[in-house]
Coordinates of C-alpha atoms in Angstrom, one line a residue:
M1 CA -175.5 74.4 144.2
Y2 CA -174.3 74.2 147.8
K3 CA -171.5 72.3 149.4
N4 CA -172.0 72.9 153.1
V5 CA -174.6 74.0 155.7
S6 CA -173.5 77.6 155.5
Q7 CA -174.1 77.8 151.8
L8 CA -177.4 76.0 152.1
I9 CA -178.8 78.4 154.7
D10 CA -177.5 81.4 152.7
Q11 CA -179.4 80.2 149.6
A12 CA -182.5 79.6 151.7
K13 CA -182.7 83.4 152.2
H14 CA -184.1 83.7 148.7
M15 CA -186.5 80.6 148.6
P16 CA -187.9 78.0 150.9
L17 CA -185.3 75.6 152.3
H18 CA -186.9 72.5 150.7
R19 CA -187.0 74.3 147.4
V20 CA -183.3 75.0 147.5
I21 CA -182.6 71.3 148.1
L22 CA -185.1 70.3 145.4
E23 CA -183.5 72.5 142.8
N24 CA -180.1 71.1 143.7
E25 CA -181.4 67.5 143.5
M26 CA -183.0 68.1 140.1
Q27 CA -179.8 69.5 138.8
L28 CA -177.6 66.7 140.1
S29 CA -179.9 63.8 139.2
E30 CA -181.5 65.3 136.1
M31 CA -184.9 64.2 137.4
T32 CA -188.0 66.3 137.1
E33 CA -189.8 67.7 140.2
K34 CA -192.4 65.0 139.9
E35 CA -189.8 62.3 139.7
V36 CA -188.1 63.6 142.8
Y37 CA -191.4 63.7 144.7
D38 CA -192.4 60.2 143.4
R39 CA -189.1 58.9 144.8
L40 CA -189.8 60.6 148.1
E41 CA -193.2 59.1 148.2
K42 CA -191.8 55.6 147.7
H43 CA -189.1 56.1 150.4
Y44 CA -191.7 57.4 152.9
D45 CA -194.1 54.5 152.2
T46 CA -191.2 52.1 153.0
M47 CA -190.5 54.0 156.2
V48 CA -194.1 53.8 157.3
S49 CA -194.3 50.1 156.6
A50 CA -191.1 49.4 158.6
A51 CA -192.0 51.7 161.4
T52 CA -195.3 49.9 162.0
R53 CA -194.7 46.3 161.0
A54 CA -193.2 45.0 164.3
I55 CA -195.4 46.9 166.7
M56 CA -198.1 44.3 166.8
Q57 CA -196.1 41.2 165.6
P58 CA -192.6 40.5 166.9
L59 CA -190.3 39.4 164.2
E60 CA -187.9 36.5 164.0
M61 CA -184.2 37.2 163.4
A62 CA -180.8 35.7 164.0
G63 CA -180.2 35.4 167.7
N64 CA -183.5 37.2 168.5
F65 CA -181.7 39.7 170.6
I66 CA -184.3 42.4 169.9
K67 CA -187.3 40.4 169.1
G68 CA -190.5 42.0 170.5
Q69 CA -188.9 45.3 171.6
S70 CA -191.3 47.3 169.5
F71 CA -194.3 45.4 170.8
K72 CA -193.2 45.9 174.4
Q73 CA -192.6 49.6 173.9
G74 CA -195.8 50.2 172.1
K75 CA -197.8 48.6 174.9
Y76 CA -196.0 50.9 177.4
A77 CA -196.6 53.9 175.2
S78 CA -200.3 53.7 175.7
S79 CA -200.2 53.4 179.5
N80 CA -199.4 57.0 180.6
P81 CA -195.6 56.7 180.1
L82 CA -193.1 58.8 182.0
G83 CA -191.8 60.5 178.9
G84 CA -195.2 61.0 177.3
E85 CA -197.0 59.3 174.5
Y86 CA -195.3 61.3 171.7
I87 CA -191.7 60.4 172.5
N88 CA -192.7 56.8 173.4
N89 CA -194.5 56.4 170.1
I90 CA -191.3 57.6 168.4
M91 CA -189.2 55.1 170.2
T92 CA -191.7 52.3 169.4
M93 CA -191.5 53.0 165.7
A94 CA -187.7 53.3 165.8
L95 CA -187.5 49.9 167.4
S96 CA -189.9 48.5 164.8
C97 CA -187.6 49.6 162.0
C98 CA -184.7 47.9 163.7
E99 CA -186.6 44.7 164.1
V100 CA -187.6 44.7 160.4
N101 CA -184.0 45.3 159.4
A102 CA -182.7 42.5 161.7
S103 CA -185.3 40.1 160.2
M104 CA -184.1 40.9 156.7
G105 CA -187.2 42.9 155.9
R106 CA -187.4 46.0 153.7
I107 CA -186.2 49.3 155.3
C108 CA -185.1 52.7 154.1
A109 CA -181.5 53.4 155.0
A110 CA -181.6 56.8 156.5
P111 CA -178.7 57.3 156.2
T112 CA -177.8 53.6 156.9
A113 CA -179.5 50.3 157.8
G114 CA -178.1 50.5 161.3
S115 CA -179.8 53.9 161.9
C116 CA -182.9 53.2 159.9
G117 CA -185.4 53.8 162.6
I118 CA -184.6 57.4 163.7
L119 CA -185.7 59.6 160.8
P120 CA -188.9 57.6 160.0
A121 CA -190.0 57.5 163.6
V122 CA -189.5 61.2 164.2
L123 CA -191.0 62.2 160.9
I124 CA -194.1 60.0 161.1
E125 CA -195.0 60.8 164.7
T126 CA -194.2 64.5 164.5
A127 CA -196.4 64.7 161.4
R128 CA -199.2 63.0 163.3
K129 CA -198.8 65.3 166.2
L130 CA -198.8 68.4 164.0
D131 CA -201.5 67.1 161.6
S132 CA -199.1 67.8 158.7
T133 CA -200.1 67.3 155.1
R134 CA -198.5 64.7 152.9
K135 CA -196.7 67.4 151.0
E136 CA -195.4 69.0 154.2
V137 CA -194.0 65.6 155.2
L138 CA -192.3 65.1 151.9
N139 CA -190.8 68.5 152.0
A140 CA -189.5 67.8 155.5
L141 CA -188.0 64.5 154.2
L142 CA -186.4 66.5 151.4
V143 CA -184.8 68.8 154.0
A144 CA -183.5 65.8 155.9
S145 CA -182.0 64.5 152.7
G146 CA -180.4 67.8 151.9
F147 CA -178.5 67.9 155.2
G148 CA -177.7 64.2 154.9
A149 CA -176.0 64.8 151.5
I150 CA -173.8 67.4 153.2
F151 CA -172.6 64.8 155.7
I152 CA -171.9 62.4 152.9
S153 CA -169.9 65.0 151.0
N154 CA -168.0 66.5 153.8
A155 CA -167.7 63.7 156.4
T156 CA -169.1 60.2 156.6
V157 CA -172.2 58.2 157.5
S158 CA -170.3 54.9 157.9
G159 CA -170.0 53.2 161.3
A160 CA -166.9 51.4 160.0
E161 CA -165.3 54.8 159.3
G162 CA -166.6 57.1 161.9
G163 CA -168.4 55.1 164.6
C164 CA -172.0 55.2 165.5
Q165 CA -171.9 59.0 165.7
A166 CA -171.7 58.9 161.9
E167 CA -174.7 56.6 161.7
C168 CA -177.2 57.1 164.5
G169 CA -175.7 60.6 165.2
V170 CA -176.2 61.8 161.6
A171 CA -179.7 60.2 161.5
A172 CA -180.6 62.2 164.7
A173 CA -179.2 65.3 163.1
I174 CA -181.2 65.1 159.9
A175 CA -184.3 64.0 161.8
A176 CA -184.0 67.0 164.0
A177 CA -183.9 69.3 161.0
A178 CA -187.0 67.5 159.5
A179 CA -188.9 68.0 162.8
V180 CA -188.0 71.7 163.0
Y181 CA -189.1 72.2 159.4
L182 CA -192.4 70.4 160.0
Y183 CA -193.0 72.7 163.0
G184 CA -192.4 75.8 160.8
G185 CA -189.0 76.6 162.1
T186 CA -186.5 78.7 160.1
P187 CA -183.7 77.4 158.0
K188 CA -181.2 78.6 160.7
M189 CA -183.2 76.7 163.3
C190 CA -183.0 73.6 161.2
A191 CA -179.2 74.0 161.0
N192 CA -178.9 74.6 164.7
A193 CA -181.0 71.4 165.4
V194 CA -178.5 69.5 163.2
G195 CA -175.5 70.8 165.2
I196 CA -177.1 70.3 168.6
A197 CA -178.1 66.7 167.8
L198 CA -174.6 65.9 166.6
M199 CA -173.0 67.6 169.7
N200 CA -175.1 65.3 171.9
C201 CA -173.6 62.1 170.6
M202 CA -170.1 63.2 169.5
G203 CA -167.7 60.2 169.9
L204 CA -170.4 57.5 170.0
I205 CA -168.7 54.2 169.1
C206 CA -170.0 51.3 167.0
D207 CA -169.8 48.0 168.8
P208 CA -172.4 45.5 167.5
V209 CA -172.8 42.4 169.7
A210 CA -172.0 39.3 167.8
G211 CA -171.5 41.4 164.7
L212 CA -175.3 41.7 164.2
V213 CA -177.1 45.0 163.7
Q214 CA -179.3 44.5 166.8
L215 CA -177.6 45.4 170.1
P216 CA -176.9 48.1 171.0
C217 CA -178.2 49.4 167.7
S218 CA -181.9 49.3 168.5
F219 CA -181.6 51.1 171.7
R220 CA -179.4 53.7 170.1
N221 CA -182.1 54.2 167.4
A222 CA -184.6 54.8 170.1
G223 CA -182.3 57.0 172.1
Q224 CA -181.1 59.1 169.2
A225 CA -184.7 59.6 168.0
A226 CA -185.3 61.2 171.4
N227 CA -182.1 63.2 170.9
A228 CA -183.5 64.5 167.6
V229 CA -186.7 65.7 169.4
C230 CA -184.6 67.3 172.1
A231 CA -182.4 69.1 169.6
A232 CA -185.4 70.2 167.6
D233 CA -187.0 71.8 170.7
L234 CA -183.8 73.5 171.7
A235 CA -183.4 75.0 168.3
L236 CA -187.1 76.0 168.1
A237 CA -186.6 77.8 171.4
G238 CA -183.9 79.9 169.9
Q239 CA -180.8 78.0 171.1
T240 CA -177.8 78.2 168.8
T241 CA -174.8 75.9 168.5
V242 CA -172.3 78.8 169.0
I243 CA -169.8 76.6 167.0
P244 CA -170.8 76.8 163.3
V245 CA -172.5 73.6 162.2
D246 CA -170.0 73.0 159.4
E247 CA -167.2 73.0 162.1
I248 CA -169.2 70.5 164.2
I249 CA -169.5 68.2 161.2
E250 CA -165.8 68.5 160.6
A251 CA -165.1 67.8 164.3
M252 CA -167.3 64.7 164.2
Y253 CA -165.4 63.4 161.2
K254 CA -162.0 64.0 162.8
V255 CA -163.2 62.3 166.0
G256 CA -164.4 59.3 163.9
K257 CA -161.0 59.1 162.2
K258 CA -159.3 59.0 165.6
L259 CA -161.4 56.2 167.0
P260 CA -159.5 52.9 167.3
I261 CA -160.5 50.2 164.9
E262 CA -161.9 48.2 167.8
L263 CA -164.6 50.8 168.2
K264 CA -165.7 51.1 164.6
E265 CA -168.1 48.3 163.7
T266 CA -165.6 45.4 164.1
S267 CA -167.1 44.0 167.3
L268 CA -163.7 44.0 168.8
G269 CA -164.4 46.5 171.6
G270 CA -167.1 48.1 173.7
L271 CA -170.2 46.1 174.5
A272 CA -169.3 43.5 171.9
T273 CA -166.4 42.2 174.1
T274 CA -168.3 41.9 177.3
P275 CA -168.5 38.3 178.7
T276 CA -172.2 38.0 178.0
A277 CA -171.8 39.3 174.5
K278 CA -169.1 36.8 173.7
K279 CA -171.4 34.0 175.0
L280 CA -174.2 35.3 172.7
E281 CA -171.7 35.4 169.8
K282 CA -170.8 31.7 170.3
K283 CA -174.5 30.8 170.5
V284 CA -175.3 32.6 167.2
N285 CA -172.3 31.1 165.5
K286 CA -173.3 27.6 166.5
I287 CA -176.8 28.1 165.2
S288 CA -175.4 29.5 161.9
I289 CA -173.1 26.5 161.4
F290 CA -175.9 24.1 162.2
N291 CA -178.2 25.8 159.6
Q292 CA -175.5 25.7 157.0
G293 CA -174.9 22.1 157.6

C-alpha cells in the first residue's frame, strides 16, 4: 500500500510501476487482475469514442459555445500546423471529448468531466506515435490512475474546491505520467512529469461561462494536454522538480483552499463575469426557460 508519490516510487524499485498500482488496486477493490484490466479496457474504449466522435461531426449543445471546435482543429492539424501534427491531433481529440461532454454524451471523467479530454487525447495519440501495444496503453492508464488516486487522497480534483488547477491541472499531471511511462521512462521520471505539469498551472481558476462546462474549459483541456506533453518531455530529458512532488501536491491544495469562492466554479468571477459572458448567460437562460415552457 502507498499513500503518496514518495512511497509509490519507493515501492517501484522492486517491481514495475504499473504492477505496484495494480497490486494496490486489487487489494483495495478485491477485484482480480483480469477484472481490473477489463475495467481499464472499458474506460479506454469510452475515451477513444469520445476523443473521435466530434472530429468529423460537430455536436449540438446548450449555447453551442464550443460546437465544431474539434472539427476545426482536426482540419488544421492535417495542414502542416505550426506546432506539428502530434500536438495538434492531441488538441483535436481533447476538444472532441469536451464537445461530447457538453452535448451530454458519454465520456470518462479523468479525473472529472470538466477535464475529460486531457488524459484520453495524450494517451491515444502518444500510443499511436510510439506504436504501443494495447497492453502497454492499459498499463500507462493504470499508472495515470495510480497518481490520480494520490491526488484524491491527499488533495482534491474538484474545481469547486480547488479551482481548475485541481481538474485540468491534475489531468495534465496524470497524463504526463502516462506519456512518460509509454515512452519507457522510469518511475522517477513519471513522478517528475506529474510535478512539472502541476507547477505549470498552479493557481488556475475555475470560471465557467454561463455556468456551462464549455468555455474556457475546452481550451484549457487543449492547453493542458499540451502542458502534459511538455512536462513529459522535460522529465524524459532528465529535468527534476527540485521540490518533492508530494510537496507540490500539498501546495496546490493549499492554493486551492485560498482561492476566493468567486474563482471556484461559481461563475462569479474571471471570464464568467466579462460583459460578453453575461450576455451569453442571459441568452442561454432565455432558451432554457423557453424550452421548459
